[in-house]
Amino acid sequence: MSVSMLRAVLLFPLFCLALLSAPFSARAAMEIQVIGGAANKIAVAMVPFQTVPGQPSPALTQIAGDDLNRSGQFRLVDVGGAPQPVMPAQVDYGVWRGKGADALVVGQVTAQPGGRLEIRFYLLDVLKQTQLAAYSYTITAGQWRATAHQIADLIYAKLTGIPGAFSSRIAYVQKQGRRYELRVADADGQNPRTVVRSNESVISPMFSPDGNQIVYVSFEDRKPVVYVQSLRDGQRRKIAAFKGSNSAPAWTPDGRRLAVVLTRDGASQIYMINADGGGLTRLTRGSNIDTEPVFSPDGQTLYFTSDRGGSPQIYRMAARGGEAKRVTFNGSYNVSPAISPDGRYLAYISRDGGRFSVTLQELASGQTRVLTDTARDESPSFAPNGQAVLYATVQGEQGILGTVSLDGKTRARLSESGVDAREPVWGP
């Protein structure tokens, strides 16, 4: 593959960006389709919480239940025709055991002064007839959906021993007609807000480790420039605006520095820069293309894509620089590395017979598995709990987002009619 072709593939799409002034704004949310699941799902019965007049919708149990269902680890038990307990003392465990439930969730919503709502819920082990957890929240109506995600996180953690990731967020670029929008949404694609609006393309978003900022690449100055923008007030600043191309930003785990890809000295090479735009240092050298940097969770290792071996493959090196070692060996085309939060896995895009698929590699053993059954995947990103990978793909010529479990058995597709979604990233 020629250098020009490789650059087009690895850095696509780097188009001229005409960024418009855009206050944060909400938009329609995505629809979710879940496919497959674990072989042995945990059966959970979620009794609709006792309600109060005028509470938000949908119900807390519907939102939390949808979260659990999307994970592929749970089976929701039909609660129809059964008593609707509110407190553990009201539960007839024999009824729920007869319905095949492993766990039961009950609770209530009560009105509080000042328009606030108190949420109380209980998680019960049906087989052992014991209480696993009890929680209460006092919230505003605006915290309704976030509270439902927290409930799902708690249930997931108690029943699997792994932290949930339903309270996290995703960012992605959405196109409708000639308009591009960089959006931030809940992990289920709901509650989206637009943080950047453009007449052309926006690329390479990435949350800061604390989740308060997002970095991305724009072309508003007739060249690719890296910006960091606050998600609290929308203020932004240029981080890399050097001669030539400035692209592919990646935060260090402590949020103090970023790796960026610059062509200021010729070929695409990786540099380090402070989060305030100072302290530029070069990490890689040569006439080859080095791009798509990403750090290991401990910040000691940098993974990146390079054509230095003749075809695009993934390499790693010490974050301070030094000798680069090849990581991927299966096939002639492997790009877009992402590292799991525990540092065990590498997700990337591999090409096989014209299909571009999300592939998972265990770093210690080198064993790989293809996770997706689609053919035009891109931009893999791990969930904060490391149990799923977010990516973009194409379905019926429309760009959509997808998630897939690490065993490849559970897939969820997020799409919105009439729009293309690309460049996804999972964040805190």
Coordinates of C-alpha atoms in Angstrom, one line a residue:
M1 CA 0.0 0.0 0.0
S2 CA 1.4 3.4 -0.9
V3 CA 2.0 6.1 1.7
S4 CA -0.7 8.3 0.3
M5 CA -3.2 5.5 0.4
L6 CA -2.3 4.5 3.9
R7 CA -2.6 8.1 5.1
A8 CA -6.1 8.2 3.5
V9 CA -7.1 5.1 5.3
L10 CA -5.6 5.8 8.7
L11 CA -6.5 9.4 9.0
F12 CA -9.8 9.3 7.1
P13 CA -11.9 11.4 7.2
L14 CA -9.7 14.5 7.5
F15 CA -11.7 17.1 5.6
C16 CA -11.9 20.8 5.9
L17 CA -14.0 21.7 9.0
A18 CA -16.2 24.7 9.1
L19 CA -17.0 24.9 12.8
L20 CA -20.0 26.9 13.7
S21 CA -20.8 28.6 16.9
A22 CA -22.8 26.0 18.8
P23 CA -24.2 26.1 22.3
F24 CA -24.9 22.8 24.0
S25 CA -28.2 21.4 22.8
A26 CA -30.3 18.3 23.1
R27 CA -31.4 16.2 20.2
A28 CA -33.4 13.0 19.4
A29 CA -32.0 9.8 20.9
M30 CA -31.0 6.6 19.3
E31 CA -33.0 3.4 19.1
I32 CA -31.4 0.2 20.5
Q33 CA -31.5 -3.4 19.1
V34 CA -30.0 -6.2 21.2
I35 CA -28.8 -9.4 19.6
G36 CA -27.7 -12.5 21.4
G37 CA -26.5 -12.9 25.0
A38 CA -24.7 -15.1 27.5
A39 CA -25.5 -18.8 27.6
N40 CA -26.4 -18.7 31.3
K41 CA -28.2 -15.4 32.0
I42 CA -29.1 -14.2 35.5
A43 CA -32.9 -14.0 35.8
V44 CA -34.0 -10.8 37.4
A45 CA -37.6 -9.8 38.2
M46 CA -38.0 -6.0 38.4
V47 CA -41.3 -5.0 40.0
P48 CA -42.4 -1.6 38.9
F49 CA -41.7 0.8 41.7
Q50 CA -44.6 2.3 43.5
T51 CA -45.2 5.7 41.8
V52 CA -46.2 9.2 42.7
P53 CA -48.3 11.5 40.4
G54 CA -46.3 13.5 37.9
Q55 CA -43.1 11.5 38.1
P56 CA -40.9 11.4 35.0
S57 CA -41.1 8.7 32.4
P58 CA -40.2 6.1 31.4
A59 CA -40.2 4.3 34.7
L60 CA -37.0 3.7 36.6
T61 CA -37.4 -0.1 36.3
Q62 CA -37.8 0.2 32.5
I63 CA -34.6 2.2 32.1
A64 CA -32.6 0.0 34.4
G65 CA -34.1 -3.1 32.9
D66 CA -33.2 -2.0 29.4
D67 CA -29.6 -1.4 30.7
L68 CA -29.3 -4.9 32.1
N69 CA -30.9 -6.5 29.0
R70 CA -28.4 -4.7 26.8
S71 CA -25.5 -6.2 28.6
G72 CA -26.5 -9.7 27.6
Q73 CA -25.9 -11.0 31.1
F74 CA -29.5 -10.9 32.3
R75 CA -32.9 -12.2 31.5
L76 CA -35.8 -10.0 32.7
V77 CA -38.6 -12.1 34.2
D78 CA -42.2 -11.2 33.3
V79 CA -43.8 -9.8 36.5
G80 CA -47.3 -9.8 35.2
G81 CA -50.0 -11.6 37.2
A82 CA -47.9 -11.5 40.4
P83 CA -48.2 -9.4 43.6
Q84 CA -46.4 -6.1 43.3
P85 CA -44.4 -5.8 46.6
V86 CA -42.8 -2.5 47.6
M87 CA -40.8 -3.7 50.6
P88 CA -38.9 -6.9 51.3
A89 CA -41.4 -7.9 54.1
Q90 CA -44.1 -8.1 51.5
V91 CA -42.3 -10.5 49.2
D92 CA -43.6 -14.1 48.8
Y93 CA -40.4 -15.8 47.6
G94 CA -42.2 -18.9 46.5
V95 CA -44.1 -16.8 43.8
W96 CA -40.9 -15.5 42.3
R97 CA -39.1 -18.8 42.6
G98 CA -42.0 -20.2 40.6
K99 CA -41.4 -17.6 37.9
G100 CA -37.8 -18.7 37.6
A101 CA -36.3 -15.5 39.1
D102 CA -32.8 -15.6 40.6
A103 CA -33.1 -12.1 41.9
L104 CA -35.9 -9.6 42.6
V105 CA -35.9 -5.8 42.7
V106 CA -38.7 -3.9 44.5
G107 CA -39.0 -0.2 45.5
Q108 CA -41.0 2.9 45.6
V109 CA -40.9 6.6 44.7
T110 CA -42.2 9.1 47.2
A111 CA -42.7 12.9 46.9
Q112 CA -40.5 15.2 49.0
P113 CA -40.7 19.0 49.7
G114 CA -39.4 21.3 47.0
G115 CA -40.5 19.0 44.2
R116 CA -37.8 16.4 45.0
L117 CA -38.3 12.7 44.8
E118 CA -37.0 9.9 47.2
I119 CA -36.2 6.6 45.6
R120 CA -35.9 3.5 47.7
F121 CA -35.1 0.1 46.2
Y122 CA -34.1 -3.3 47.4
L123 CA -32.2 -6.2 45.6
L124 CA -33.2 -9.6 46.9
D125 CA -31.8 -13.1 46.4
V126 CA -34.8 -15.2 45.6
L127 CA -33.2 -18.6 46.1
K128 CA -31.6 -17.7 49.4
Q129 CA -34.5 -15.5 50.4
T130 CA -32.1 -12.8 51.6
Q131 CA -31.6 -9.1 51.0
L132 CA -28.5 -8.3 48.9
A133 CA -28.7 -4.5 49.0
A134 CA -30.8 -1.6 49.9
Y135 CA -30.3 2.0 48.6
S136 CA -32.1 5.3 48.7
Y137 CA -31.7 8.5 46.7
T138 CA -33.2 11.9 47.0
I139 CA -33.2 13.5 43.6
T140 CA -34.6 16.2 41.3
A141 CA -36.7 15.2 38.3
G142 CA -33.7 16.1 36.1
Q143 CA -31.7 13.3 37.8
W144 CA -34.3 10.6 37.0
R145 CA -32.5 8.9 34.1
A146 CA -29.1 9.1 35.8
T147 CA -30.5 7.5 38.9
A148 CA -32.0 4.6 36.8
H149 CA -28.5 4.0 35.4
Q150 CA -27.0 4.0 38.9
I151 CA -29.6 1.4 40.0
A152 CA -28.6 -0.8 37.0
D153 CA -25.0 -0.4 37.9
L154 CA -25.6 -1.5 41.5
I155 CA -27.6 -4.5 40.4
Y156 CA -25.0 -5.5 37.8
A157 CA -22.2 -5.2 40.4
K158 CA -24.0 -7.1 43.1
L159 CA -24.9 -10.0 40.8
T160 CA -21.8 -10.3 38.7
G161 CA -19.0 -8.9 40.9
I162 CA -18.0 -6.5 38.2
P163 CA -18.7 -2.7 38.2
G164 CA -21.5 -1.6 35.9
A165 CA -20.9 1.0 33.1
F166 CA -24.5 2.1 32.5
S167 CA -23.8 5.5 34.2
S168 CA -21.0 6.3 31.8
R169 CA -21.2 8.3 28.6
I170 CA -20.3 8.0 24.9
A171 CA -19.3 10.6 22.3
Y172 CA -19.8 10.3 18.6
V173 CA -20.1 12.3 15.4
Q174 CA -23.4 12.4 13.7
K175 CA -24.2 13.5 10.2
Q176 CA -27.6 14.5 8.8
G177 CA -27.6 16.0 5.4
R178 CA -24.7 18.4 5.3
R179 CA -24.6 19.0 9.0
Y180 CA -22.1 17.3 11.4
E181 CA -22.6 17.3 15.2
L182 CA -20.3 16.0 17.9
R183 CA -22.6 14.6 20.5
V184 CA -22.2 13.4 24.1
A185 CA -24.9 11.0 25.3
D186 CA -25.7 8.4 28.0
A187 CA -24.1 5.0 27.4
D188 CA -27.5 3.8 26.0
G189 CA -27.5 6.7 23.4
Q190 CA -30.2 8.5 25.3
N191 CA -30.1 12.1 26.6
P192 CA -27.8 13.4 23.8
R193 CA -26.5 16.9 23.6
T194 CA -24.6 18.6 20.8
V195 CA -21.3 20.1 21.9
V196 CA -19.9 21.0 18.4
R197 CA -21.8 21.7 15.2
S198 CA -20.2 21.9 11.8
N199 CA -21.0 22.1 8.1
E200 CA -18.4 19.4 7.5
S201 CA -16.6 16.6 9.3
V202 CA -15.5 16.5 13.0
I203 CA -13.2 13.6 14.0
S204 CA -11.2 11.9 16.7
P205 CA -13.1 12.8 19.9
M206 CA -11.8 11.5 23.2
F207 CA -12.9 12.2 26.8
S208 CA -10.4 13.4 29.3
P209 CA -9.8 10.9 32.1
D210 CA -11.9 12.9 34.5
G211 CA -14.7 13.3 31.9
N212 CA -14.8 17.1 32.2
Q213 CA -13.2 17.8 28.8
I214 CA -13.2 16.4 25.3
V215 CA -10.5 16.6 22.7
Y216 CA -11.1 16.5 18.9
V217 CA -9.7 17.6 15.6
S218 CA -11.2 20.4 13.5
F219 CA -10.3 22.1 10.2
E220 CA -11.8 25.5 10.8
D221 CA -8.4 27.1 10.2
R222 CA -8.2 25.4 6.8
K223 CA -5.9 22.7 8.3
P224 CA -6.4 20.0 10.9
V225 CA -6.0 21.5 14.4
V226 CA -6.5 19.8 17.8
Y227 CA -8.8 21.4 20.3
V228 CA -9.7 20.7 23.9
Q229 CA -13.2 21.7 24.9
S230 CA -14.8 21.9 28.4
L231 CA -18.0 19.9 28.7
R232 CA -19.2 22.1 31.5
D233 CA -19.2 25.5 29.8
G234 CA -18.2 24.9 26.2
Q235 CA -15.0 26.9 26.4
R236 CA -12.2 25.5 24.2
R237 CA -8.6 26.1 23.4
K238 CA -6.1 25.1 20.6
I239 CA -3.7 22.4 21.8
A240 CA -1.9 21.6 18.5
A241 CA -1.9 24.0 15.5
F242 CA 1.5 23.5 14.0
K243 CA 2.5 23.5 10.4
G244 CA 0.9 20.7 8.4
S245 CA -1.5 18.2 9.9
N246 CA -2.4 18.0 13.6
S247 CA -4.4 14.9 14.4
A248 CA -5.2 11.7 16.4
P249 CA -5.0 13.1 20.0
A250 CA -4.9 10.8 23.0
W251 CA -4.9 11.7 26.7
T252 CA -2.4 10.3 29.1
P253 CA -4.2 8.5 32.0
D254 CA -3.4 11.4 34.4
G255 CA -4.9 13.9 32.0
R256 CA -1.8 16.2 32.1
R257 CA -0.5 15.5 28.6
L258 CA -1.7 14.3 25.2
A259 CA -0.1 12.3 22.4
V260 CA -0.7 13.9 19.0
V261 CA 0.2 13.1 15.4
L262 CA 2.0 15.9 13.5
T263 CA 3.5 16.3 10.0
R264 CA 5.4 19.4 11.0
D265 CA 8.7 17.7 10.1
G266 CA 7.5 15.7 7.1
A267 CA 5.9 12.3 7.7
S268 CA 3.2 11.6 10.3
Q269 CA 5.0 11.2 13.6
I270 CA 3.9 11.0 17.2
Y271 CA 4.6 13.8 19.7
M272 CA 3.8 14.5 23.3
I273 CA 2.3 17.9 24.3
N274 CA 1.1 19.3 27.6
A275 CA -2.6 19.8 28.1
D276 CA -2.1 23.6 27.9
G277 CA -0.4 23.3 24.5
G278 CA 3.2 23.6 25.7
G279 CA 6.1 21.2 26.2
L280 CA 6.2 19.6 22.8
T281 CA 8.5 16.6 22.5
R282 CA 8.8 14.1 19.6
L283 CA 8.5 10.3 20.3
T284 CA 8.8 8.6 16.9
R285 CA 11.1 9.3 14.0
G286 CA 11.4 8.1 10.4
S287 CA 9.8 8.5 7.0
N288 CA 7.0 6.0 7.8
I289 CA 3.5 6.9 9.0
D290 CA 3.0 6.5 12.8
T291 CA -0.5 7.4 14.0
E292 CA -3.5 6.5 16.2
P293 CA -1.6 6.6 19.6
V294 CA -3.3 5.3 22.8
F295 CA -1.8 4.7 26.2
S296 CA -1.9 1.7 28.5
P297 CA -3.9 2.2 31.7
D298 CA -0.7 2.8 33.8
G299 CA 0.6 5.3 31.3
Q300 CA 3.9 3.5 30.8
T301 CA 3.3 2.1 27.3
L302 CA 2.1 3.7 24.1
Y303 CA 0.4 1.7 21.4
F304 CA 0.1 3.0 17.9
T305 CA -0.5 2.1 14.2
S306 CA 2.5 2.2 11.8
D307 CA 3.4 1.1 8.3
R308 CA 7.1 0.8 9.2
G309 CA 7.0 -2.9 8.5
G310 CA 5.5 -2.4 5.0
S311 CA 1.8 -2.7 6.0
P312 CA -0.3 -1.1 8.7
Q313 CA 0.2 -2.9 12.0
I314 CA 0.0 -2.1 15.7
Y315 CA 3.2 -1.5 17.7
R316 CA 4.0 -0.5 21.2
M317 CA 6.8 1.4 22.8
A318 CA 7.6 3.0 26.2
A319 CA 5.6 6.2 26.7
R320 CA 8.9 8.2 27.1
G321 CA 10.1 6.9 23.7
G322 CA 12.5 4.2 22.6
E323 CA 12.3 1.0 20.5
A324 CA 9.0 0.0 19.0
K325 CA 7.8 -3.6 19.0
R326 CA 5.2 -5.1 16.8
V327 CA 2.1 -6.4 18.5
T328 CA -0.2 -7.7 15.8
F329 CA 0.8 -10.4 13.4
N330 CA -2.3 -12.0 12.0
G331 CA -3.1 -10.6 8.6
S332 CA -1.7 -7.7 6.6
Y333 CA -3.9 -4.9 7.9
N334 CA -4.5 -4.1 11.6
V335 CA -5.3 -0.5 12.8
S336 CA -7.0 1.6 15.4
P337 CA -5.8 0.2 18.7
A338 CA -7.8 0.4 22.0
I339 CA -6.6 -1.0 25.3
S340 CA -8.9 -2.4 27.9
P341 CA -9.0 -0.6 31.3
D342 CA -7.3 -3.6 33.0
G343 CA -4.6 -3.7 30.3
R344 CA -5.3 -7.3 29.4
Y345 CA -6.8 -6.8 25.9
L346 CA -6.2 -5.0 22.7
A347 CA -9.2 -4.2 20.5
Y348 CA -8.5 -3.1 16.9
I349 CA -9.8 -3.2 13.3
S350 CA -8.5 -6.0 11.2
R351 CA -9.1 -6.6 7.5
D352 CA -9.8 -10.0 6.1
G353 CA -10.9 -10.6 2.5
G354 CA -12.3 -7.0 2.2
R355 CA -14.1 -7.1 5.6
F356 CA -13.1 -4.7 8.3
S357 CA -14.0 -6.2 11.7
V358 CA -13.5 -5.5 15.4
T359 CA -10.9 -8.0 16.7
L360 CA -9.8 -8.7 20.3
Q361 CA -6.3 -9.8 21.2
E362 CA -5.2 -11.0 24.6
L363 CA -1.9 -9.2 25.0
A364 CA -0.3 -11.9 27.3
S365 CA -0.9 -14.8 25.0
G366 CA -1.4 -13.1 21.6
Q367 CA -4.6 -15.1 21.0
T368 CA -7.2 -13.2 18.9
R369 CA -10.9 -13.5 18.1
V370 CA -13.1 -11.5 15.7
L371 CA -16.0 -10.0 17.7
T372 CA -18.3 -8.7 15.0
D373 CA -20.1 -10.0 12.0
T374 CA -20.3 -6.7 10.1
A375 CA -17.9 -5.7 7.3
R376 CA -17.2 -2.0 7.7
D377 CA -16.3 -1.5 11.3
E378 CA -14.1 1.3 12.7
S379 CA -13.1 3.2 15.9
P380 CA -13.3 0.6 18.7
S381 CA -13.4 1.8 22.3
F382 CA -13.7 -0.1 25.6
A383 CA -16.4 0.4 28.2
P384 CA -15.1 1.8 31.5
N385 CA -15.6 -1.6 33.1
G386 CA -13.9 -3.4 30.2
Q387 CA -16.8 -5.7 29.5
A388 CA -17.8 -4.4 26.1
V389 CA -16.4 -2.6 23.0
L390 CA -18.1 0.3 21.3
Y391 CA -17.6 0.8 17.6
A392 CA -19.0 2.3 14.4
T393 CA -20.2 0.3 11.4
V394 CA -22.5 0.5 8.4
Q395 CA -25.9 -1.1 8.1
G396 CA -27.9 -0.6 4.9
E397 CA -25.5 2.2 3.9
Q398 CA -26.2 4.1 7.1
G399 CA -23.5 4.6 9.7
I400 CA -24.6 3.3 13.1
L401 CA -23.0 2.5 16.5
G402 CA -22.6 -0.9 18.0
T403 CA -21.5 -2.5 21.2
V404 CA -20.2 -6.1 21.5
S405 CA -19.3 -8.2 24.5
L406 CA -15.8 -9.5 24.9
D407 CA -16.9 -13.0 24.0
G408 CA -18.7 -11.7 20.9
K409 CA -22.1 -13.2 21.9
T410 CA -24.0 -10.0 22.8
R411 CA -24.3 -7.2 20.3
A412 CA -26.4 -4.0 20.6
R413 CA -26.9 -1.6 17.7
L414 CA -27.7 2.0 18.3
S415 CA -29.1 4.0 15.4
E416 CA -31.3 7.0 14.6
S417 CA -33.4 7.2 11.4
G418 CA -32.0 9.3 8.7
V419 CA -28.6 10.1 10.2
D420 CA -25.1 8.6 10.1
A421 CA -23.2 8.0 13.3
R422 CA -19.4 7.7 13.3
E423 CA -16.2 8.2 15.4
P424 CA -17.6 6.8 18.7
V425 CA -15.7 6.8 22.0
W426 CA -16.7 5.5 25.4
G427 CA -15.9 7.8 28.4
P428 CA -16.5 8.1 32.1

